[in-house]
Amino acid sequence: MKHILVVTHPEATHHVEGRVGGWHDSSLTTRGLAQAERIAERLHDTISRDSQPEIYTSDLRRCLQTAEVIAARLQVPVQATRDLREISYGEAEGKPQVWLDERYVFPPPGENEQRLDHDFGITGAETRRDVAERLHQPAEVDPVEETGRVEEDRRPAGCVVAQGRLGRSRCKLQRGSARTTDAFCYVS
C-alpha cells in the first residue's frame, strides 16, 4: 500500500491580486515560496527515510514551483501532468474574483447527478464530472508496477502537489490500475 500526501500550492499571485485561479497560470509569491520551503521541510520530516517518494504535480507554474521546492528537499524528480489541474473556470480564469462571484450559479440541491454536471453558469467551465473523468484516467505507465518497488518493508510515498479544489476533493488516484492507500493526508 502507498501513503499519499496531498499538498496544495501556497500563496500565488492570483490570490493577492484577487483574480480567479483555475487554469490561469500564476506564480508563487515570495511568501508562497517561503511557505513551500516550510512544507518541504515538514514532508522531509514526515516521510520515512526508507521510502522512495514520487512527486506528481499539475503543470501550472504555481504547482510546479511548489513541487520543485519539495523535490529538491527530498532529492527526487518531479512528474508534471496537465491531468492534475484543478477545475477550469473557463472564461472567468484570470479575471477579478468579483467578476466570477457576480456570475457564479450554485449547483441545484438534491441529486448528485445534477451537481456533477453543473457548470456554475460560466462559459467554458468544467463540470465536476469533467474533472473526475480527467483525474480517473489510467496513467500510461504505472511506475510502481514498472519498477517492482511494492514491498511491505519499503512502501513508497506519493506526494501530489495539487490545486486548491483538487487538493480538497476526495478522489481515488489511479495509476494504471485500481490501487488502495492506507493513508490519505492533507498537508498545507
mmCIF file with all atom_site columns, C-alpha atoms in Angstrom:
data_model
loop_
_atom_site.group_PDB
_atom_site.id
_atom_site.type_symbol
_atom_site.label_atom_id
_atom_site.label_alt_id
_atom_site.label_comp_id
_atom_site.label_asym_id
_atom_site.label_entity_id
_atom_site.label_seq_id
_atom_site.pdbx_PDB_ins_code
_atom_site.Cartn_x
_atom_site.Cartn_y
_atom_site.Cartn_z
_atom_site.occupancy
_atom_site.B_iso_or_equiv
_atom_site.pdbx_formal_charge
_atom_site.auth_seq_id
_atom_site.auth_comp_id
_atom_site.auth_asym_id
_atom_site.auth_atom_id
_atom_site.pdbx_PDB_model_num
ATOM 1   C CA . MET A 1 1   ? 0.000   0.000  0.000   1.00 0.00 ? 1   MET A CA 1
ATOM 2   C CA . LYS A 1 2   ? 1.048   3.581  -0.636  1.00 0.00 ? 2   LYS A CA 1
ATOM 3   C CA . HIS A 1 3   ? 0.823   6.633  1.539   1.00 0.00 ? 3   HIS A CA 1
ATOM 4   C CA . ILE A 1 4   ? -0.401  9.579  -0.495  1.00 0.00 ? 4   ILE A CA 1
ATOM 5   C CA . LEU A 1 5   ? 0.201   13.080 0.762   1.00 0.00 ? 5   LEU A CA 1
ATOM 6   C CA . VAL A 1 6   ? -1.743  15.833 -0.986  1.00 0.00 ? 6   VAL A CA 1
ATOM 7   C CA . VAL A 1 7   ? -0.226  19.302 -0.916  1.00 0.00 ? 7   VAL A CA 1
ATOM 8   C CA . THR A 1 8   ? -1.975  22.383 -2.228  1.00 0.00 ? 8   THR A CA 1
ATOM 9   C CA . HIS A 1 9   ? 0.217   25.137 -3.574  1.00 0.00 ? 9   HIS A CA 1
ATOM 10  C CA . PRO A 1 10  ? 0.758   28.029 -1.164  1.00 0.00 ? 10  PRO A CA 1
ATOM 11  C CA . GLU A 1 11  ? 0.098   31.711 -1.825  1.00 0.00 ? 11  GLU A CA 1
ATOM 12  C CA . ALA A 1 12  ? 0.210   32.636 -5.512  1.00 0.00 ? 12  ALA A CA 1
ATOM 13  C CA . THR A 1 13  ? 0.000   35.947 -7.358  1.00 0.00 ? 13  THR A CA 1
ATOM 14  C CA . HIS A 1 14  ? -3.640  35.421 -8.333  1.00 0.00 ? 14  HIS A CA 1
ATOM 15  C CA . HIS A 1 15  ? -4.534  35.213 -4.614  1.00 0.00 ? 15  HIS A CA 1
ATOM 16  C CA . VAL A 1 16  ? -3.004  38.580 -3.735  1.00 0.00 ? 16  VAL A CA 1
ATOM 17  C CA . GLU A 1 17  ? -4.305  40.189 -6.940  1.00 0.00 ? 17  GLU A CA 1
ATOM 18  C CA . GLY A 1 18  ? -7.861  38.955 -6.238  1.00 0.00 ? 18  GLY A CA 1
ATOM 19  C CA . ARG A 1 19  ? -8.028  37.027 -9.510  1.00 0.00 ? 19  ARG A CA 1
ATOM 20  C CA . VAL A 1 20  ? -9.691  33.726 -10.378 1.00 0.00 ? 20  VAL A CA 1
ATOM 21  C CA . GLY A 1 21  ? -7.205  30.858 -10.419 1.00 0.00 ? 21  GLY A CA 1
ATOM 22  C CA . GLY A 1 22  ? -8.390  27.700 -12.131 1.00 0.00 ? 22  GLY A CA 1
ATOM 23  C CA . TRP A 1 23  ? -6.149  27.152 -15.135 1.00 0.00 ? 23  TRP A CA 1
ATOM 24  C CA . HIS A 1 24  ? -4.883  30.768 -15.026 1.00 0.00 ? 24  HIS A CA 1
ATOM 25  C CA . ASP A 1 25  ? -1.109  30.292 -14.822 1.00 0.00 ? 25  ASP A CA 1
ATOM 26  C CA . SER A 1 26  ? 0.181   32.315 -11.887 1.00 0.00 ? 26  SER A CA 1
ATOM 27  C CA . SER A 1 27  ? 3.412   32.113 -9.902  1.00 0.00 ? 27  SER A CA 1
ATOM 28  C CA . LEU A 1 28  ? 4.059   31.751 -6.196  1.00 0.00 ? 28  LEU A CA 1
ATOM 29  C CA . THR A 1 29  ? 4.638   34.982 -4.330  1.00 0.00 ? 29  THR A CA 1
ATOM 30  C CA . THR A 1 30  ? 7.743   35.495 -2.177  1.00 0.00 ? 30  THR A CA 1
ATOM 31  C CA . ARG A 1 31  ? 5.598   34.477 0.785   1.00 0.00 ? 31  ARG A CA 1
ATOM 32  C CA . GLY A 1 32  ? 4.360   31.445 -1.160  1.00 0.00 ? 32  GLY A CA 1
ATOM 33  C CA . LEU A 1 33  ? 7.936   30.331 -1.868  1.00 0.00 ? 33  LEU A CA 1
ATOM 34  C CA . ALA A 1 34  ? 8.755   30.595 1.847   1.00 0.00 ? 34  ALA A CA 1
ATOM 35  C CA . GLN A 1 35  ? 5.620   28.568 2.624   1.00 0.00 ? 35  GLN A CA 1
ATOM 36  C CA . ALA A 1 36  ? 6.722   25.947 0.078   1.00 0.00 ? 36  ALA A CA 1
ATOM 37  C CA . GLU A 1 37  ? 10.073  25.693 1.882   1.00 0.00 ? 37  GLU A CA 1
ATOM 38  C CA . ARG A 1 38  ? 8.272   25.040 5.183   1.00 0.00 ? 38  ARG A CA 1
ATOM 39  C CA . ILE A 1 39  ? 6.040   22.428 3.521   1.00 0.00 ? 39  ILE A CA 1
ATOM 40  C CA . ALA A 1 40  ? 9.121   20.729 2.046   1.00 0.00 ? 40  ALA A CA 1
ATOM 41  C CA . GLU A 1 41  ? 10.763  20.619 5.454   1.00 0.00 ? 41  GLU A CA 1
ATOM 42  C CA . ARG A 1 42  ? 7.630   19.184 7.047   1.00 0.00 ? 42  ARG A CA 1
ATOM 43  C CA . LEU A 1 43  ? 7.396   16.499 4.356   1.00 0.00 ? 43  LEU A CA 1
ATOM 44  C CA . HIS A 1 44  ? 11.082  15.689 4.771   1.00 0.00 ? 44  HIS A CA 1
ATOM 45  C CA . ASP A 1 45  ? 10.451  15.145 8.489   1.00 0.00 ? 45  ASP A CA 1
ATOM 46  C CA . THR A 1 46  ? 7.228   13.171 7.830   1.00 0.00 ? 46  THR A CA 1
ATOM 47  C CA . ILE A 1 47  ? 8.202   10.784 5.041   1.00 0.00 ? 47  ILE A CA 1
ATOM 48  C CA . SER A 1 48  ? 10.080  7.663  6.069   1.00 0.00 ? 48  SER A CA 1
ATOM 49  C CA . ARG A 1 49  ? 13.769  7.624  5.134   1.00 0.00 ? 49  ARG A CA 1
ATOM 50  C CA . ASP A 1 50  ? 13.251  4.094  3.777   1.00 0.00 ? 50  ASP A CA 1
ATOM 51  C CA . SER A 1 51  ? 10.580  5.168  1.304   1.00 0.00 ? 51  SER A CA 1
ATOM 52  C CA . GLN A 1 52  ? 11.152  6.203  -2.276  1.00 0.00 ? 52  GLN A CA 1
ATOM 53  C CA . PRO A 1 53  ? 8.841   9.185  -2.727  1.00 0.00 ? 53  PRO A CA 1
ATOM 54  C CA . GLU A 1 54  ? 7.366   10.116 -6.076  1.00 0.00 ? 54  GLU A CA 1
ATOM 55  C CA . ILE A 1 55  ? 6.071   13.607 -6.769  1.00 0.00 ? 55  ILE A CA 1
ATOM 56  C CA . TYR A 1 56  ? 3.244   14.232 -9.233  1.00 0.00 ? 56  TYR A CA 1
ATOM 57  C CA . THR A 1 57  ? 2.012   17.731 -9.908  1.00 0.00 ? 57  THR A CA 1
ATOM 58  C CA . SER A 1 58  ? -0.115  19.884 -12.134 1.00 0.00 ? 58  SER A CA 1
ATOM 59  C CA . ASP A 1 59  ? 1.801   21.544 -14.953 1.00 0.00 ? 59  ASP A CA 1
ATOM 60  C CA . LEU A 1 60  ? 0.734   25.019 -13.829 1.00 0.00 ? 60  LEU A CA 1
ATOM 61  C CA . ARG A 1 61  ? 3.602   27.258 -12.711 1.00 0.00 ? 61  ARG A CA 1
ATOM 62  C CA . ARG A 1 62  ? 2.497   27.683 -9.066  1.00 0.00 ? 62  ARG A CA 1
ATOM 63  C CA . CYS A 1 63  ? 2.208   23.919 -8.597  1.00 0.00 ? 63  CYS A CA 1
ATOM 64  C CA . LEU A 1 64  ? 5.469   23.218 -10.400 1.00 0.00 ? 64  LEU A CA 1
ATOM 65  C CA . GLN A 1 65  ? 7.256   25.765 -8.225  1.00 0.00 ? 65  GLN A CA 1
ATOM 66  C CA . THR A 1 66  ? 5.872   24.119 -5.091  1.00 0.00 ? 66  THR A CA 1
ATOM 67  C CA . ALA A 1 67  ? 6.748   20.629 -6.311  1.00 0.00 ? 67  ALA A CA 1
ATOM 68  C CA . GLU A 1 68  ? 10.269  21.668 -7.293  1.00 0.00 ? 68  GLU A CA 1
ATOM 69  C CA . VAL A 1 69  ? 10.964  23.050 -3.815  1.00 0.00 ? 69  VAL A CA 1
ATOM 70  C CA . ILE A 1 70  ? 9.694   19.799 -2.261  1.00 0.00 ? 70  ILE A CA 1
ATOM 71  C CA . ALA A 1 71  ? 11.587  17.665 -4.776  1.00 0.00 ? 71  ALA A CA 1
ATOM 72  C CA . ALA A 1 72  ? 14.850  19.485 -4.060  1.00 0.00 ? 72  ALA A CA 1
ATOM 73  C CA . ARG A 1 73  ? 14.450  18.809 -0.336  1.00 0.00 ? 73  ARG A CA 1
ATOM 74  C CA . LEU A 1 74  ? 13.524  15.145 -0.873  1.00 0.00 ? 74  LEU A CA 1
ATOM 75  C CA . GLN A 1 75  ? 16.064  14.733 -3.700  1.00 0.00 ? 75  GLN A CA 1
ATOM 76  C CA . VAL A 1 76  ? 13.591  13.214 -6.155  1.00 0.00 ? 76  VAL A CA 1
ATOM 77  C CA . PRO A 1 77  ? 12.334  14.226 -9.611  1.00 0.00 ? 77  PRO A CA 1
ATOM 78  C CA . VAL A 1 78  ? 9.008   15.909 -10.340 1.00 0.00 ? 78  VAL A CA 1
ATOM 79  C CA . GLN A 1 79  ? 6.480   14.405 -12.726 1.00 0.00 ? 79  GLN A CA 1
ATOM 80  C CA . ALA A 1 80  ? 4.148   17.099 -14.094 1.00 0.00 ? 80  ALA A CA 1
ATOM 81  C CA . THR A 1 81  ? 0.885   16.409 -15.863 1.00 0.00 ? 81  THR A CA 1
ATOM 82  C CA . ARG A 1 82  ? -1.965  18.529 -17.176 1.00 0.00 ? 82  ARG A CA 1
ATOM 83  C CA . ASP A 1 83  ? -4.393  15.952 -15.769 1.00 0.00 ? 83  ASP A CA 1
ATOM 84  C CA . LEU A 1 84  ? -3.798  17.135 -12.175 1.00 0.00 ? 84  LEU A CA 1
ATOM 85  C CA . ARG A 1 85  ? -5.011  20.669 -12.805 1.00 0.00 ? 85  ARG A CA 1
ATOM 86  C CA . GLU A 1 86  ? -7.900  21.877 -10.678 1.00 0.00 ? 86  GLU A CA 1
ATOM 87  C CA . ILE A 1 87  ? -11.314 22.561 -12.144 1.00 0.00 ? 87  ILE A CA 1
ATOM 88  C CA . SER A 1 88  ? -11.307 25.024 -15.033 1.00 0.00 ? 88  SER A CA 1
ATOM 89  C CA . TYR A 1 89  ? -13.401 28.144 -14.608 1.00 0.00 ? 89  TYR A CA 1
ATOM 90  C CA . GLY A 1 90  ? -13.468 28.778 -18.347 1.00 0.00 ? 90  GLY A CA 1
ATOM 91  C CA . GLU A 1 91  ? -13.831 32.418 -19.310 1.00 0.00 ? 91  GLU A CA 1
ATOM 92  C CA . ALA A 1 92  ? -13.534 33.519 -15.660 1.00 0.00 ? 92  ALA A CA 1
ATOM 93  C CA . GLU A 1 93  ? -9.889  32.495 -15.315 1.00 0.00 ? 93  GLU A CA 1
ATOM 94  C CA . GLY A 1 94  ? -7.531  35.385 -14.659 1.00 0.00 ? 94  GLY A CA 1
ATOM 95  C CA . LYS A 1 95  ? -10.430 37.814 -14.265 1.00 0.00 ? 95  LYS A CA 1
ATOM 96  C CA . PRO A 1 96  ? -11.110 39.607 -10.987 1.00 0.00 ? 96  PRO A CA 1
ATOM 97  C CA . GLN A 1 97  ? -12.672 37.275 -8.396  1.00 0.00 ? 97  GLN A CA 1
ATOM 98  C CA . VAL A 1 98  ? -15.601 39.671 -8.068  1.00 0.00 ? 98  VAL A CA 1
ATOM 99  C CA . TRP A 1 99  ? -16.425 39.021 -11.770 1.00 0.00 ? 99  TRP A CA 1
ATOM 100 C CA . LEU A 1 100 ? -16.829 35.305 -11.001 1.00 0.00 ? 100 LEU A CA 1
ATOM 101 C CA . ASP A 1 101 ? -18.671 35.933 -7.737  1.00 0.00 ? 101 ASP A CA 1
ATOM 102 C CA . GLU A 1 102 ? -21.294 38.043 -9.557  1.00 0.00 ? 102 GLU A CA 1
ATOM 103 C CA . ARG A 1 103 ? -21.968 35.331 -12.162 1.00 0.00 ? 103 ARG A CA 1
ATOM 104 C CA . TYR A 1 104 ? -21.454 32.128 -10.177 1.00 0.00 ? 104 TYR A CA 1
ATOM 105 C CA . VAL A 1 105 ? -24.521 29.891 -10.105 1.00 0.00 ? 105 VAL A CA 1
ATOM 106 C CA . PHE A 1 106 ? -24.572 27.446 -7.216  1.00 0.00 ? 106 PHE A CA 1
ATOM 107 C CA . PRO A 1 107 ? -25.407 23.815 -8.037  1.00 0.00 ? 107 PRO A CA 1
ATOM 108 C CA . PRO A 1 108 ? -29.019 22.782 -7.514  1.00 0.00 ? 108 PRO A CA 1
ATOM 109 C CA . PRO A 1 109 ? -29.791 20.971 -4.267  1.00 0.00 ? 109 PRO A CA 1
ATOM 110 C CA . GLY A 1 110 ? -30.617 17.315 -4.444  1.00 0.00 ? 110 GLY A CA 1
ATOM 111 C CA . GLU A 1 111 ? -29.400 14.616 -6.752  1.00 0.00 ? 111 GLU A CA 1
ATOM 112 C CA . ASN A 1 112 ? -25.648 14.168 -7.150  1.00 0.00 ? 112 ASN A CA 1
ATOM 113 C CA . GLU A 1 113 ? -26.107 13.549 -10.890 1.00 0.00 ? 113 GLU A CA 1
ATOM 114 C CA . GLN A 1 114 ? -27.312 17.136 -11.370 1.00 0.00 ? 114 GLN A CA 1
ATOM 115 C CA . ARG A 1 115 ? -24.485 18.501 -9.242  1.00 0.00 ? 115 ARG A CA 1
ATOM 116 C CA . LEU A 1 116 ? -21.854 16.543 -11.183 1.00 0.00 ? 116 LEU A CA 1
ATOM 117 C CA . ASP A 1 117 ? -22.940 18.073 -14.488 1.00 0.00 ? 117 ASP A CA 1
ATOM 118 C CA . HIS A 1 118 ? -23.336 21.651 -13.235 1.00 0.00 ? 118 HIS A CA 1
ATOM 119 C CA . ASP A 1 119 ? -21.007 24.215 -14.905 1.00 0.00 ? 119 ASP A CA 1
ATOM 120 C CA . PHE A 1 120 ? -21.570 27.082 -12.418 1.00 0.00 ? 120 PHE A CA 1
ATOM 121 C CA . GLY A 1 121 ? -23.086 29.238 -15.172 1.00 0.00 ? 121 GLY A CA 1
ATOM 122 C CA . ILE A 1 122 ? -19.663 30.123 -16.588 1.00 0.00 ? 122 ILE A CA 1
ATOM 123 C CA . THR A 1 123 ? -18.944 29.624 -20.304 1.00 0.00 ? 123 THR A CA 1
ATOM 124 C CA . GLY A 1 124 ? -16.197 27.064 -20.853 1.00 0.00 ? 124 GLY A CA 1
ATOM 125 C CA . ALA A 1 125 ? -16.071 25.948 -17.208 1.00 0.00 ? 125 ALA A CA 1
ATOM 126 C CA . GLU A 1 126 ? -15.537 22.285 -16.415 1.00 0.00 ? 126 GLU A CA 1
ATOM 127 C CA . THR A 1 127 ? -18.137 20.331 -14.512 1.00 0.00 ? 127 THR A CA 1
ATOM 128 C CA . ARG A 1 128 ? -17.212 18.146 -11.569 1.00 0.00 ? 128 ARG A CA 1
ATOM 129 C CA . ARG A 1 129 ? -17.823 15.158 -13.822 1.00 0.00 ? 129 ARG A CA 1
ATOM 130 C CA . ASP A 1 130 ? -15.257 16.537 -16.304 1.00 0.00 ? 130 ASP A CA 1
ATOM 131 C CA . VAL A 1 131 ? -12.699 16.811 -13.508 1.00 0.00 ? 131 VAL A CA 1
ATOM 132 C CA . ALA A 1 132 ? -13.443 13.321 -12.178 1.00 0.00 ? 132 ALA A CA 1
ATOM 133 C CA . GLU A 1 133 ? -13.078 11.795 -15.637 1.00 0.00 ? 133 GLU A CA 1
ATOM 134 C CA . ARG A 1 134 ? -9.776  13.611 -16.167 1.00 0.00 ? 134 ARG A CA 1
ATOM 135 C CA . LEU A 1 135 ? -8.428  12.508 -12.784 1.00 0.00 ? 135 LEU A CA 1
ATOM 136 C CA . HIS A 1 136 ? -9.519  8.924  -13.122 1.00 0.00 ? 136 HIS A CA 1
ATOM 137 C CA . GLN A 1 137 ? -7.879  8.268  -16.465 1.00 0.00 ? 137 GLN A CA 1
ATOM 138 C CA . PRO A 1 138 ? -5.374  5.434  -16.143 1.00 0.00 ? 138 PRO A CA 1
ATOM 139 C CA . ALA A 1 139 ? -1.773  6.544  -16.483 1.00 0.00 ? 139 ALA A CA 1
ATOM 140 C CA . GLU A 1 140 ? 0.212   5.274  -19.446 1.00 0.00 ? 140 GLU A CA 1
ATOM 141 C CA . VAL A 1 141 ? 2.797   3.729  -17.133 1.00 0.00 ? 141 VAL A CA 1
ATOM 142 C CA . ASP A 1 142 ? 2.339   2.551  -13.582 1.00 0.00 ? 142 ASP A CA 1
ATOM 143 C CA . PRO A 1 143 ? 5.697   3.448  -12.013 1.00 0.00 ? 143 PRO A CA 1
ATOM 144 C CA . VAL A 1 144 ? 5.172   1.052  -9.125  1.00 0.00 ? 144 VAL A CA 1
ATOM 145 C CA . GLU A 1 145 ? 4.468   -1.928 -11.381 1.00 0.00 ? 145 GLU A CA 1
ATOM 146 C CA . GLU A 1 146 ? 7.280   -0.977 -13.755 1.00 0.00 ? 146 GLU A CA 1
ATOM 147 C CA . THR A 1 147 ? 9.906   -0.754 -11.013 1.00 0.00 ? 147 THR A CA 1
ATOM 148 C CA . GLY A 1 148 ? 8.511   -3.501 -8.824  1.00 0.00 ? 148 GLY A CA 1
ATOM 149 C CA . ARG A 1 149 ? 9.018   -1.435 -5.666  1.00 0.00 ? 149 ARG A CA 1
ATOM 150 C CA . VAL A 1 150 ? 5.918   -2.513 -3.777  1.00 0.00 ? 150 VAL A CA 1
ATOM 151 C CA . GLU A 1 151 ? 7.262   -4.420 -0.806  1.00 0.00 ? 151 GLU A CA 1
ATOM 152 C CA . GLU A 1 152 ? 5.941   -4.433 2.735   1.00 0.00 ? 152 GLU A CA 1
ATOM 153 C CA . ASP A 1 153 ? 9.167   -3.038 4.191   1.00 0.00 ? 153 ASP A CA 1
ATOM 154 C CA . ARG A 1 154 ? 9.732   -0.357 1.518   1.00 0.00 ? 154 ARG A CA 1
ATOM 155 C CA . ARG A 1 155 ? 6.444   1.395  0.884   1.00 0.00 ? 155 ARG A CA 1
ATOM 156 C CA . PRO A 1 156 ? 6.878   4.310  -1.496  1.00 0.00 ? 156 PRO A CA 1
ATOM 157 C CA . ALA A 1 157 ? 5.301   7.588  -0.515  1.00 0.00 ? 157 ALA A CA 1
ATOM 158 C CA . GLY A 1 158 ? 3.460   9.567  -3.145  1.00 0.00 ? 158 GLY A CA 1
ATOM 159 C CA . CYS A 1 159 ? 3.252   13.307 -2.959  1.00 0.00 ? 159 CYS A CA 1
ATOM 160 C CA . VAL A 1 160 ? 0.714   15.045 -5.155  1.00 0.00 ? 160 VAL A CA 1
ATOM 161 C CA . VAL A 1 161 ? 1.070   18.814 -5.401  1.00 0.00 ? 161 VAL A CA 1
ATOM 162 C CA . ALA A 1 162 ? -2.395  19.904 -6.405  1.00 0.00 ? 162 ALA A CA 1
ATOM 163 C CA . GLN A 1 163 ? -4.570  22.931 -6.859  1.00 0.00 ? 163 GLN A CA 1
ATOM 164 C CA . GLY A 1 164 ? -6.971  24.118 -4.183  1.00 0.00 ? 164 GLY A CA 1
ATOM 165 C CA . ARG A 1 165 ? -10.207 22.365 -5.082  1.00 0.00 ? 165 ARG A CA 1
ATOM 166 C CA . LEU A 1 166 ? -8.458  19.250 -6.337  1.00 0.00 ? 166 LEU A CA 1
ATOM 167 C CA . GLY A 1 167 ? -6.441  19.086 -3.140  1.00 0.00 ? 167 GLY A CA 1
ATOM 168 C CA . ARG A 1 168 ? -9.607  19.167 -1.053  1.00 0.00 ? 168 ARG A CA 1
ATOM 169 C CA . SER A 1 169 ? -11.558 16.695 -3.165  1.00 0.00 ? 169 SER A CA 1
ATOM 170 C CA . ARG A 1 170 ? -11.970 13.117 -2.089  1.00 0.00 ? 170 ARG A CA 1
ATOM 171 C CA . CYS A 1 171 ? -10.897 11.316 -5.203  1.00 0.00 ? 171 CYS A CA 1
ATOM 172 C CA . LYS A 1 172 ? -9.226  7.982  -5.707  1.00 0.00 ? 172 LYS A CA 1
ATOM 173 C CA . LEU A 1 173 ? -5.939  8.470  -7.518  1.00 0.00 ? 173 LEU A CA 1
ATOM 174 C CA . GLN A 1 174 ? -5.412  5.820  -10.108 1.00 0.00 ? 174 GLN A CA 1
ATOM 175 C CA . ARG A 1 175 ? -2.065  4.884  -11.688 1.00 0.00 ? 175 ARG A CA 1
ATOM 176 C CA . GLY A 1 176 ? -2.633  2.239  -14.350 1.00 0.00 ? 176 GLY A CA 1
ATOM 177 C CA . SER A 1 177 ? -4.953  0.114  -12.248 1.00 0.00 ? 177 SER A CA 1
ATOM 178 C CA . ALA A 1 178 ? -7.007  0.474  -9.111  1.00 0.00 ? 178 ALA A CA 1
ATOM 179 C CA . ARG A 1 179 ? -4.834  0.970  -6.051  1.00 0.00 ? 179 ARG A CA 1
ATOM 180 C CA . THR A 1 180 ? -5.714  1.434  -2.427  1.00 0.00 ? 180 THR A CA 1
ATOM 181 C CA . THR A 1 181 ? -3.897  3.580  0.069   1.00 0.00 ? 181 THR A CA 1
ATOM 182 C CA . ASP A 1 182 ? -3.536  3.163  3.791   1.00 0.00 ? 182 ASP A CA 1
ATOM 183 C CA . ALA A 1 183 ? -3.178  6.890  4.388   1.00 0.00 ? 183 ALA A CA 1
ATOM 184 C CA . PHE A 1 184 ? -4.532  9.955  2.640   1.00 0.00 ? 184 PHE A CA 1
ATOM 185 C CA . CYS A 1 185 ? -3.156  13.074 4.273   1.00 0.00 ? 185 CYS A CA 1
ATOM 186 C CA . TYR A 1 186 ? -3.692  16.729 3.554   1.00 0.00 ? 186 TYR A CA 1
ATOM 187 C CA . VAL A 1 187 ? -0.578  18.803 4.175   1.00 0.00 ? 187 VAL A CA 1
ATOM 188 C CA . SER A 1 188 ? -0.857  22.559 3.995   1.00 0.00 ? 188 SER A CA 1
#
